[in-house]
Amino acid sequence: MVDIYSPTPTDGYTTATSTLQTATENLIKTHIPPAGTSQVELQKRYHFEFLLRNLRQGFPERYVSQDASQPWLIYWTLHGFSLLGAGLDDLTKKRTIDTLLALQHPDGGFSGGPGQAAHLLPTYASVCAFAIVGRPGEGGGWDSIDRKKMYDFFMSLKQPDGSFLVSHHGEVDVRGIYCLLAVATLLNLLTPELLAGVPDFLTTCQTYEGGFGNASFPGWAFSTGTAAYDPTAPRPPLGEAHGGYTFCATASWVLLQSYIDLYYASRDQNSASLPKRPTINTRALLRWCTQMQGLPIELGGFRGRTNKLVDGCYSWWVGGCVVLAETLLGVGAHHESPTEETSGEGEEHKGWDDADDALFNRQALQEYILCAGQHSAGGLRDKPPKPADAYHTLYCTAGLSAAQHRVLPSEARRSALISAWDAEEARAKDGTGSAAASDADRERRDALRAQTCAHVLSWSEEDGTAVYVGGAANRVNATHPLLNLTVTHSDGLMAYFYGQTLPSRYPAGARTKR
């Protein structure tokens, strides 16, 4: 009889790495319930109390190292509540808004703590937190975000090769690029000047494995002497493929697709006026992501790098990245939610809609989070015997969400958004203060806003594809694969900052319980 929990094969040569891998596998194996995983329970009440303690009593002393990450602590906590289905009272929302506004830098963007420098990463966390607790109008926080200064801050970080520093005098990092692009997309700050060269830079960060490193060697292709800088010149990636960098680079690549379509030559086009379309190796990316999922003895958790240990946070950074790679390859995009016109059609084909075409083991990932990721005192963790913390609580929960729900771009939803699009309102709500050079330039900027916004807002949960290990009581809310916000929060923020009235996600007669 084959033991499905067989250990990772070795070559018989013991190293510190192989010893640690074996010890980790043996420890994780002890967390497999004797009766199997079918009845394992997500301890929602304990996790809610863990988040509430941090919110009400403050974080323990060991979080002093996170002094420059205060918006992240807020975002991790608030979005954790959202995923667990817990609402927030008005006083908590007001206190959060006041705290975040105190971290807005006078020169644009948000800082990680009072009196600190503005930085792209806490800027993203702050804006995501505003999406959860904020609203338009006085005291709602949204109108107090200085978008013009934020855009100017973004532009001040831009480098000649299309990359961005994470802060003034800081380093280049694809995590910062993702944070910038996500914020610019949410707040209607997208311009061709901001995005110029970004796709070309991202292509240089993909490693031979298929995943992405944190950057590429600066100055490698810059001019020496009189030769002009060539952004297409080969440029080695900096560092090995890593789960966090890979998610951020891939999500950035997906966010940039409308810009690439508008400002680069098409794949079959030779244009003298448009640059050559940049590409990444999407198949290698997908292969790398799926190979990061652990063996049954590791309960199907994800690791963040080759030959490293599984870690609960990569449930999101890698598990959540799989669906982005699938989308780039067109996997699963054919399934559509019902519309008013199609809700009564296709009864004879309903059986096909239950097919799970996900390219990672959704059940196994849920088993890792539920069996090894939960701490008995509440909160979620890297792996046993480590303690729970705010970071792993969110990203394990987000990974659980990604494993439970199939959230994909819907062409029907995108078409409905484009049909309802008001270009004048979106242009009037532009937060950059930049002006078009010509009518043709204005039309292309309008198209960039409309197409990017419609694509981001088109992501919807597929009906009939949810998988809940341990039963429906373990369900958490779906999160947007590009933004890691619920669609309710991302829809609300983007509808306001683009001046749009969004068509309903649930047409009359086609509502389903979610």
Coordinates of C-alpha atoms in Angstrom, one line a residue:
M1 CA 0.0 0.0 0.0
V2 CA 1.3 3.4 -1.0
D3 CA 1.8 5.9 1.9
I4 CA 0.5 9.3 0.6
Y5 CA 2.5 10.9 3.3
S6 CA 5.9 9.7 2.1
P7 CA 8.7 12.1 3.0
T8 CA 10.6 14.1 0.4
P9 CA 13.1 11.9 -1.3
T10 CA 16.8 12.6 -0.5
D11 CA 20.1 11.5 -2.0
G12 CA 21.3 10.1 1.3
Y13 CA 23.7 13.1 1.9
T14 CA 22.5 14.8 5.0
T15 CA 22.7 18.6 5.1
A16 CA 21.3 21.3 7.4
T17 CA 18.6 22.0 4.8
S18 CA 17.6 18.3 4.4
T19 CA 17.5 17.9 8.2
L20 CA 15.3 20.9 8.7
Q21 CA 13.0 19.8 5.8
T22 CA 12.6 16.3 7.4
A23 CA 11.9 17.8 10.9
T24 CA 9.3 20.2 9.4
E25 CA 7.5 17.3 7.5
N26 CA 7.4 15.2 10.7
L27 CA 6.0 18.1 12.7
I28 CA 3.4 19.0 10.1
K29 CA 2.3 15.4 9.9
T30 CA 1.4 15.4 13.6
H31 CA -1.2 18.0 12.8
I32 CA -3.2 15.8 10.4
P33 CA -6.4 14.9 12.2
P34 CA -6.7 11.1 12.9
A35 CA -10.2 11.1 11.3
G36 CA -9.0 13.0 8.2
T37 CA -9.6 16.6 7.1
S38 CA -13.2 16.4 6.2
Q39 CA -14.4 17.7 9.5
V40 CA -11.6 20.2 10.3
E41 CA -12.9 23.6 11.5
L42 CA -11.8 27.1 10.8
Q43 CA -11.8 28.7 14.3
K44 CA -13.3 31.9 13.2
R45 CA -14.2 33.1 16.7
Y46 CA -10.7 32.7 18.0
H47 CA -9.2 34.5 14.9
F48 CA -11.7 37.3 15.3
E49 CA -10.8 37.7 19.0
F50 CA -7.1 37.7 18.0
L51 CA -7.7 40.5 15.6
L52 CA -9.9 42.4 18.0
R53 CA -7.3 42.2 20.8
N54 CA -4.7 43.8 18.5
L55 CA -7.2 46.5 17.5
R56 CA -8.5 47.3 21.0
Q57 CA -5.5 46.6 23.2
G58 CA -2.7 47.4 20.9
F59 CA 0.0 45.1 19.5
P60 CA 2.4 43.2 21.8
E61 CA 5.9 44.5 22.4
R62 CA 7.4 42.3 19.8
Y63 CA 5.8 44.4 17.1
V64 CA 8.1 47.3 17.9
S65 CA 10.1 46.2 14.8
Q66 CA 7.0 47.2 12.8
D67 CA 7.1 50.8 13.8
A68 CA 7.6 51.8 10.1
S69 CA 4.8 49.5 9.0
Q70 CA 1.9 50.9 11.0
P71 CA -0.5 51.2 8.0
W72 CA 0.2 47.6 7.2
L73 CA -0.8 46.5 10.7
I74 CA -4.0 48.5 10.2
Y75 CA -4.7 46.9 6.8
W76 CA -3.9 43.4 7.9
T77 CA -6.3 43.7 10.8
L78 CA -9.1 45.4 8.9
H79 CA -9.0 43.2 5.8
G80 CA -8.8 40.1 8.1
F81 CA -12.1 41.2 9.6
S82 CA -13.5 41.7 6.1
L83 CA -12.5 38.2 5.0
L84 CA -14.0 36.6 8.1
G85 CA -17.2 38.5 7.5
A86 CA -17.0 40.9 10.5
G87 CA -18.3 44.5 10.2
L88 CA -16.7 47.5 11.8
D89 CA -18.5 50.1 14.0
D90 CA -18.4 53.8 13.1
L91 CA -16.1 54.7 16.0
T92 CA -13.4 52.2 14.8
K93 CA -13.8 53.6 11.3
K94 CA -13.4 57.2 12.4
R95 CA -10.3 56.4 14.6
T96 CA -8.7 54.5 11.7
I97 CA -9.4 57.4 9.2
D98 CA -7.9 59.9 11.7
T99 CA -4.8 57.7 12.2
L100 CA -4.2 57.2 8.5
L101 CA -4.6 60.9 7.7
A102 CA -2.0 61.7 10.3
L103 CA 0.4 59.5 8.3
Q104 CA -0.2 61.3 5.0
H105 CA 3.1 63.0 4.1
P106 CA 3.0 66.7 3.3
D107 CA 4.8 66.1 0.1
G108 CA 2.5 63.3 -1.0
G109 CA 2.0 59.6 -0.3
F110 CA 1.9 58.0 3.1
S111 CA 4.6 57.1 5.6
G112 CA 4.9 54.1 7.8
G113 CA 4.7 56.1 11.0
P114 CA 4.5 59.6 12.4
G115 CA 7.3 61.9 11.1
Q116 CA 8.7 59.2 8.8
A117 CA 9.4 59.5 5.1
A118 CA 6.8 58.7 2.5
H119 CA 7.1 55.2 1.0
L120 CA 5.3 53.2 -1.7
L121 CA 4.5 50.2 0.5
P122 CA 2.7 52.0 3.4
T123 CA 1.0 54.2 0.7
Y124 CA -0.7 51.0 -0.7
A125 CA -1.6 49.7 2.8
S126 CA -3.1 53.1 3.7
V127 CA -5.2 53.3 0.5
C128 CA -6.5 49.7 1.0
A129 CA -7.4 50.6 4.6
F130 CA -9.3 53.7 3.3
A131 CA -11.2 51.4 0.9
I132 CA -12.4 49.4 3.9
V133 CA -13.3 52.1 6.4
G134 CA -13.6 55.3 4.3
R135 CA -16.3 57.0 2.3
P136 CA -16.9 60.2 0.3
G137 CA -17.8 63.4 2.1
E138 CA -16.7 65.2 5.2
G139 CA -14.9 62.9 7.7
G140 CA -15.0 60.0 5.3
G141 CA -11.3 60.2 4.5
W142 CA -11.5 59.6 0.7
D143 CA -11.6 63.3 -0.1
S144 CA -8.7 64.1 2.2
I145 CA -6.3 62.0 0.2
D146 CA -4.1 64.5 -1.7
R147 CA -4.0 62.7 -5.0
K148 CA -2.1 65.4 -6.9
K149 CA 0.7 65.4 -4.4
M150 CA 0.7 61.6 -4.4
Y151 CA 1.0 61.5 -8.2
D152 CA 3.9 64.0 -8.0
F153 CA 5.5 61.8 -5.3
F154 CA 5.2 58.8 -7.6
M155 CA 6.8 60.7 -10.5
S156 CA 9.6 61.9 -8.3
L157 CA 10.5 58.2 -7.7
K158 CA 10.6 57.2 -11.4
Q159 CA 13.9 56.0 -12.9
P160 CA 15.1 56.1 -16.5
D161 CA 14.6 52.4 -17.0
G162 CA 10.9 52.5 -16.1
S163 CA 11.3 51.3 -12.5
F164 CA 10.6 53.2 -9.3
L165 CA 12.4 53.7 -6.0
V166 CA 10.3 52.7 -3.0
S167 CA 11.1 56.0 -1.4
H168 CA 13.5 59.0 -1.9
H169 CA 17.0 57.6 -1.5
G170 CA 15.5 54.1 -1.4
E171 CA 16.0 51.0 -3.5
V172 CA 14.2 49.7 -6.6
D173 CA 11.9 46.7 -5.8
V174 CA 9.0 45.2 -7.8
R175 CA 6.9 45.2 -4.6
G176 CA 7.0 49.0 -4.7
I177 CA 6.0 49.0 -8.4
Y178 CA 3.0 46.8 -7.6
C179 CA 2.0 49.1 -4.7
L180 CA 2.3 52.1 -6.9
L181 CA 0.3 50.6 -9.8
A182 CA -2.4 49.3 -7.5
V183 CA -2.9 52.7 -5.8
A184 CA -2.7 54.6 -9.2
T185 CA -5.4 52.2 -10.5
L186 CA -7.6 52.6 -7.4
L187 CA -7.4 56.4 -7.3
N188 CA -7.5 57.3 -11.0
L189 CA -3.9 58.4 -11.3
L190 CA -2.9 56.4 -14.4
T191 CA -1.0 58.4 -17.1
P192 CA 1.3 57.3 -19.9
E193 CA 4.0 59.3 -18.3
L194 CA 3.7 57.3 -15.1
L195 CA 3.6 53.9 -16.8
A196 CA 6.3 54.6 -19.5
G197 CA 8.9 51.8 -19.4
V198 CA 7.4 49.9 -16.6
P199 CA 6.5 46.8 -18.7
D200 CA 10.0 46.7 -20.2
F201 CA 11.5 46.8 -16.7
L202 CA 9.3 44.0 -15.3
T203 CA 10.4 41.7 -18.1
T204 CA 14.0 42.0 -16.9
C205 CA 13.1 40.7 -13.5
Q206 CA 11.9 37.3 -14.5
T207 CA 14.4 34.6 -13.7
Y208 CA 15.3 31.4 -15.5
E209 CA 13.0 29.4 -13.2
G210 CA 10.0 31.4 -14.3
G211 CA 9.3 33.3 -11.1
F212 CA 10.5 36.9 -10.5
G213 CA 13.3 38.4 -8.5
N214 CA 13.0 41.7 -6.7
A215 CA 14.7 43.8 -9.5
S216 CA 17.3 43.6 -12.2
F217 CA 20.9 44.9 -12.2
P218 CA 20.8 48.7 -12.3
G219 CA 22.9 50.3 -14.9
W220 CA 23.5 47.1 -16.8
A221 CA 22.1 48.4 -20.0
F222 CA 22.7 52.1 -19.5
S223 CA 24.8 54.1 -21.9
T224 CA 28.6 54.2 -21.7
G225 CA 29.9 57.1 -23.6
T226 CA 27.8 58.3 -26.5
A227 CA 25.7 55.2 -26.9
A228 CA 22.0 55.7 -26.2
Y229 CA 20.2 53.8 -23.5
D230 CA 18.5 50.7 -24.9
P231 CA 15.7 49.4 -22.6
T232 CA 15.5 46.2 -24.6
A233 CA 19.1 45.2 -24.0
P234 CA 19.5 41.9 -21.9
R235 CA 19.7 42.7 -18.2
P236 CA 20.2 40.0 -15.5
P237 CA 17.5 39.7 -12.8
L238 CA 18.7 40.6 -9.3
G239 CA 18.2 37.6 -6.9
E240 CA 16.3 34.3 -7.2
A241 CA 12.6 33.8 -7.9
H242 CA 10.6 34.5 -4.8
G243 CA 6.9 34.2 -4.0
G244 CA 6.3 37.8 -2.8
Y245 CA 8.2 39.3 -5.7
T246 CA 6.5 37.0 -8.2
F247 CA 3.0 37.9 -7.1
C248 CA 3.8 41.6 -7.2
A249 CA 5.5 41.4 -10.6
T250 CA 2.7 39.3 -12.0
A251 CA -0.1 41.4 -10.6
S252 CA 1.7 44.5 -12.0
W253 CA 1.9 42.8 -15.4
V254 CA -1.9 42.1 -15.4
L255 CA -2.6 45.7 -14.3
L256 CA -0.5 47.0 -17.2
Q257 CA -2.2 45.0 -20.0
S258 CA -4.5 47.8 -21.1
Y259 CA -1.5 50.2 -21.3
I260 CA 0.5 47.6 -23.2
D261 CA -2.4 47.2 -25.7
L262 CA -2.7 50.9 -26.2
Y263 CA 1.0 52.1 -26.2
Y264 CA 2.9 49.2 -27.8
A265 CA 2.7 47.5 -31.2
S266 CA 0.5 44.4 -31.3
R267 CA 2.1 41.0 -31.5
D268 CA 1.7 40.8 -35.3
Q269 CA 2.4 44.4 -36.1
N270 CA 5.6 46.1 -37.1
S271 CA 5.2 49.8 -36.3
A272 CA 7.6 52.7 -36.7
S273 CA 5.7 54.8 -34.2
L274 CA 5.0 52.2 -31.5
P275 CA 7.7 50.3 -29.5
K276 CA 7.9 46.5 -29.7
R277 CA 5.5 44.7 -27.3
P278 CA 7.3 43.4 -24.3
T279 CA 6.6 39.8 -23.2
I280 CA 7.2 37.5 -20.2
N281 CA 7.4 33.7 -20.2
T282 CA 3.9 33.0 -18.8
R283 CA 4.1 29.2 -19.1
A284 CA 7.4 29.2 -17.1
L285 CA 5.7 31.5 -14.6
L286 CA 2.8 29.1 -14.1
R287 CA 5.1 26.1 -13.9
W288 CA 7.2 27.8 -11.2
C289 CA 4.1 28.7 -9.2
T290 CA 2.6 25.2 -9.3
Q291 CA 5.9 23.6 -8.4
M292 CA 6.0 25.7 -5.2
Q293 CA 3.1 23.7 -3.8
G294 CA 4.3 21.1 -1.2
L295 CA 3.9 17.4 -1.1
P296 CA 1.0 15.6 0.8
I297 CA 3.3 15.3 3.8
E298 CA 3.6 19.1 3.8
L299 CA -0.2 19.2 3.5
G300 CA -0.1 21.1 0.2
G301 CA 1.2 24.3 1.6
F302 CA 3.3 26.6 -0.6
R303 CA 6.9 27.6 -0.3
G304 CA 8.3 30.9 -1.4
R305 CA 11.5 29.7 -3.1
T306 CA 12.9 26.5 -4.5
N307 CA 14.1 24.1 -1.8
K308 CA 12.7 26.2 1.1
L309 CA 10.2 25.3 3.7
V310 CA 6.4 25.7 3.2
D311 CA 5.0 28.9 4.9
G312 CA 1.4 29.9 5.4
C313 CA 1.9 33.4 3.9
Y314 CA 2.7 31.9 0.5
S315 CA -0.8 30.5 0.4
W316 CA -1.6 34.0 -0.9
W317 CA 1.7 35.2 -2.5
V318 CA 2.0 32.0 -4.6
G319 CA -1.4 30.3 -4.4
G320 CA -3.0 33.6 -5.2
C321 CA -0.6 34.2 -8.0
V322 CA -1.6 31.0 -9.8
V323 CA -4.9 32.5 -10.9
L324 CA -3.1 35.5 -12.3
A325 CA -0.9 33.3 -14.4
E326 CA -4.0 31.3 -15.5
T327 CA -5.6 34.5 -16.6
L328 CA -2.6 35.5 -18.7
L329 CA -2.9 32.1 -20.4
G330 CA -6.6 32.3 -20.8
V331 CA -7.4 29.4 -18.5
G332 CA -10.9 29.4 -17.0
A333 CA -11.8 32.7 -18.7
H334 CA -14.7 31.1 -20.7
H335 CA -16.9 30.5 -17.7
E336 CA -19.3 33.5 -17.3
S337 CA -21.7 34.5 -14.6
P338 CA -25.3 34.8 -15.8
T339 CA -26.6 38.1 -17.2
E340 CA -30.2 39.2 -17.7
E341 CA -30.0 37.9 -21.3
T342 CA -28.4 34.5 -20.5
S343 CA -29.6 33.6 -17.0
G344 CA -32.3 31.2 -18.3
E345 CA -30.1 29.6 -21.0
G346 CA -27.9 26.6 -21.2
E347 CA -29.7 24.3 -18.7
E348 CA -28.4 21.3 -20.6
H349 CA -24.8 22.4 -20.1
K350 CA -24.9 23.1 -16.4
G351 CA -22.9 20.0 -15.6
W352 CA -19.8 21.5 -17.3
D353 CA -19.9 24.5 -15.1
D354 CA -18.9 22.4 -12.1
A355 CA -15.6 21.5 -13.6
D356 CA -12.6 22.7 -11.5
D357 CA -10.0 23.9 -13.9
A358 CA -7.7 25.4 -11.3
L359 CA -4.1 24.5 -11.8
F360 CA -3.2 24.1 -8.1
N361 CA -4.6 21.7 -5.5
R362 CA -7.2 23.9 -3.9
Q363 CA -8.3 21.2 -1.4
A364 CA -4.7 20.6 -0.2
L365 CA -4.0 24.2 0.3
Q366 CA -7.0 24.6 2.5
E367 CA -5.9 21.5 4.5
Y368 CA -2.5 23.1 5.2
I369 CA -4.1 26.3 6.4
L370 CA -6.8 24.6 8.5
C371 CA -4.6 21.9 10.0
A372 CA -1.1 23.6 10.3
G373 CA -1.8 27.3 9.9
Q374 CA -4.2 27.9 12.8
H375 CA -2.9 28.7 16.3
S376 CA -4.9 27.3 19.2
A377 CA -5.0 30.7 20.9
G378 CA -6.3 32.4 17.7
G379 CA -4.7 33.9 14.7
L380 CA -2.8 32.1 11.9
R381 CA 0.9 31.4 11.4
D382 CA 3.8 30.4 9.2
K383 CA 3.8 26.8 10.4
P384 CA 3.8 25.0 13.7
P385 CA 5.2 25.6 16.3
K386 CA 5.5 29.3 15.4
P387 CA 3.2 31.9 17.0
A388 CA 0.4 33.7 15.2
D389 CA 1.0 37.2 14.0
A390 CA -1.0 39.9 12.1
Y391 CA 0.9 39.4 8.8
H392 CA 0.3 35.6 8.6
T393 CA -3.3 35.9 9.9
L394 CA -4.2 38.0 6.9
Y395 CA -2.2 36.2 4.2
C396 CA -3.2 32.7 5.4
T397 CA -6.9 33.8 5.4
A398 CA -6.4 35.4 1.9
G399 CA -4.8 32.2 0.7
L400 CA -7.8 30.2 2.1
S401 CA -10.0 32.6 0.2
A402 CA -8.1 32.0 -3.0
A403 CA -8.4 28.3 -2.5
Q404 CA -12.1 28.4 -1.8
H405 CA -13.2 30.8 -4.5
R406 CA -12.6 31.1 -8.3
V407 CA -12.4 34.8 -9.0
L408 CA -11.7 35.5 -12.7
P409 CA -12.2 38.3 -15.2
S410 CA -15.7 38.2 -16.8
E411 CA -15.9 39.4 -20.4
A412 CA -19.7 39.9 -19.9
R413 CA -19.0 42.1 -16.8
R414 CA -16.3 44.0 -18.7
S415 CA -18.6 44.7 -21.6
A416 CA -21.3 46.0 -19.3
L417 CA -18.8 48.3 -17.6
I418 CA -17.5 49.7 -20.9
S419 CA -21.1 50.2 -22.2
A420 CA -21.9 52.2 -19.0
W421 CA -18.6 54.2 -19.0
D422 CA -18.8 58.0 -18.7
A423 CA -15.5 59.2 -20.1
E424 CA -16.1 62.9 -19.2
E425 CA -16.8 62.0 -15.6
A426 CA -13.7 59.9 -15.4
R427 CA -11.6 62.7 -17.0
A428 CA -13.0 65.2 -14.6
K429 CA -12.1 63.0 -11.6
D430 CA -8.5 62.5 -12.8
G431 CA -6.3 63.2 -9.8
T432 CA -3.0 63.9 -11.6
G433 CA -3.5 67.4 -12.9
S434 CA -1.8 66.4 -16.1
A435 CA -3.1 67.6 -19.5
A436 CA -3.3 65.9 -22.8
A437 CA -1.1 67.2 -25.6
S438 CA -3.7 66.7 -28.3
D439 CA -7.1 65.3 -29.0
A440 CA -5.6 62.0 -30.0
D441 CA -3.6 61.9 -26.8
R442 CA -6.7 62.7 -24.8
E443 CA -8.7 59.9 -26.4
R444 CA -5.9 57.4 -25.7
R445 CA -5.7 58.6 -22.1
D446 CA -9.5 58.2 -21.8
A447 CA -9.2 54.6 -23.2
L448 CA -6.4 53.8 -20.8
R449 CA -8.7 54.8 -17.8
A450 CA -11.7 53.0 -19.2
Q451 CA -10.1 49.8 -20.2
T452 CA -7.9 49.5 -17.1
C453 CA -10.8 50.2 -14.7
A454 CA -13.2 47.9 -16.6
H455 CA -10.7 45.1 -16.5
V456 CA -10.1 45.4 -12.8
L457 CA -13.8 45.7 -12.0
S458 CA -14.7 42.8 -14.2
W459 CA -13.2 40.2 -11.9
S460 CA -16.1 38.1 -10.5
E461 CA -16.6 34.9 -8.6
E462 CA -17.6 32.0 -10.7
D463 CA -20.9 30.4 -9.7
G464 CA -20.7 26.8 -8.7
T465 CA -16.9 26.5 -8.3
A466 CA -16.5 27.1 -4.5
V467 CA -14.7 24.4 -2.6
Y468 CA -14.9 24.3 1.2
V469 CA -12.8 21.8 3.0
G470 CA -14.5 21.0 6.3
G471 CA -17.9 22.3 5.1
A472 CA -19.5 25.6 4.2
A473 CA -19.1 26.9 7.8
N474 CA -15.4 27.4 7.0
R475 CA -16.2 29.8 4.2
V476 CA -14.4 33.1 4.1
N477 CA -15.3 36.0 1.8
A478 CA -13.7 36.2 -1.7
T479 CA -10.9 38.6 -2.2
H480 CA -9.9 40.4 -5.4
P481 CA -6.9 38.5 -6.9
L482 CA -5.2 41.7 -8.1
L483 CA -5.8 44.0 -5.1
N484 CA -6.5 41.8 -2.1
L485 CA -9.6 43.7 -1.2
T486 CA -13.2 42.4 -1.3
V487 CA -14.9 43.4 -4.5
T488 CA -17.4 45.4 -2.5
H489 CA -14.5 47.6 -1.2
S490 CA -12.6 47.9 -4.5
D491 CA -15.8 48.6 -6.5
G492 CA -16.8 51.3 -4.1
L493 CA -13.5 53.1 -4.1
M494 CA -13.0 53.0 -7.8
A495 CA -16.6 54.0 -8.6
Y496 CA -16.1 57.1 -6.6
F497 CA -12.6 58.1 -7.9
Y498 CA -13.6 57.4 -11.5
G499 CA -17.0 59.1 -11.2
Q500 CA -18.9 56.0 -12.4
T501 CA -22.2 54.4 -11.6
L502 CA -21.4 50.8 -11.9
P503 CA -23.9 48.3 -13.3
S504 CA -25.1 45.8 -10.8
R505 CA -23.1 42.6 -10.3
Y506 CA -26.4 40.8 -9.7
P507 CA -28.8 41.4 -12.6
A508 CA -32.5 41.1 -11.8
G509 CA -33.5 37.4 -11.8
A510 CA -30.0 36.2 -11.6
R511 CA -29.1 36.8 -8.0
T512 CA -27.2 34.0 -6.2
K513 CA -26.3 33.6 -2.6
R514 CA -22.6 34.3 -2.0

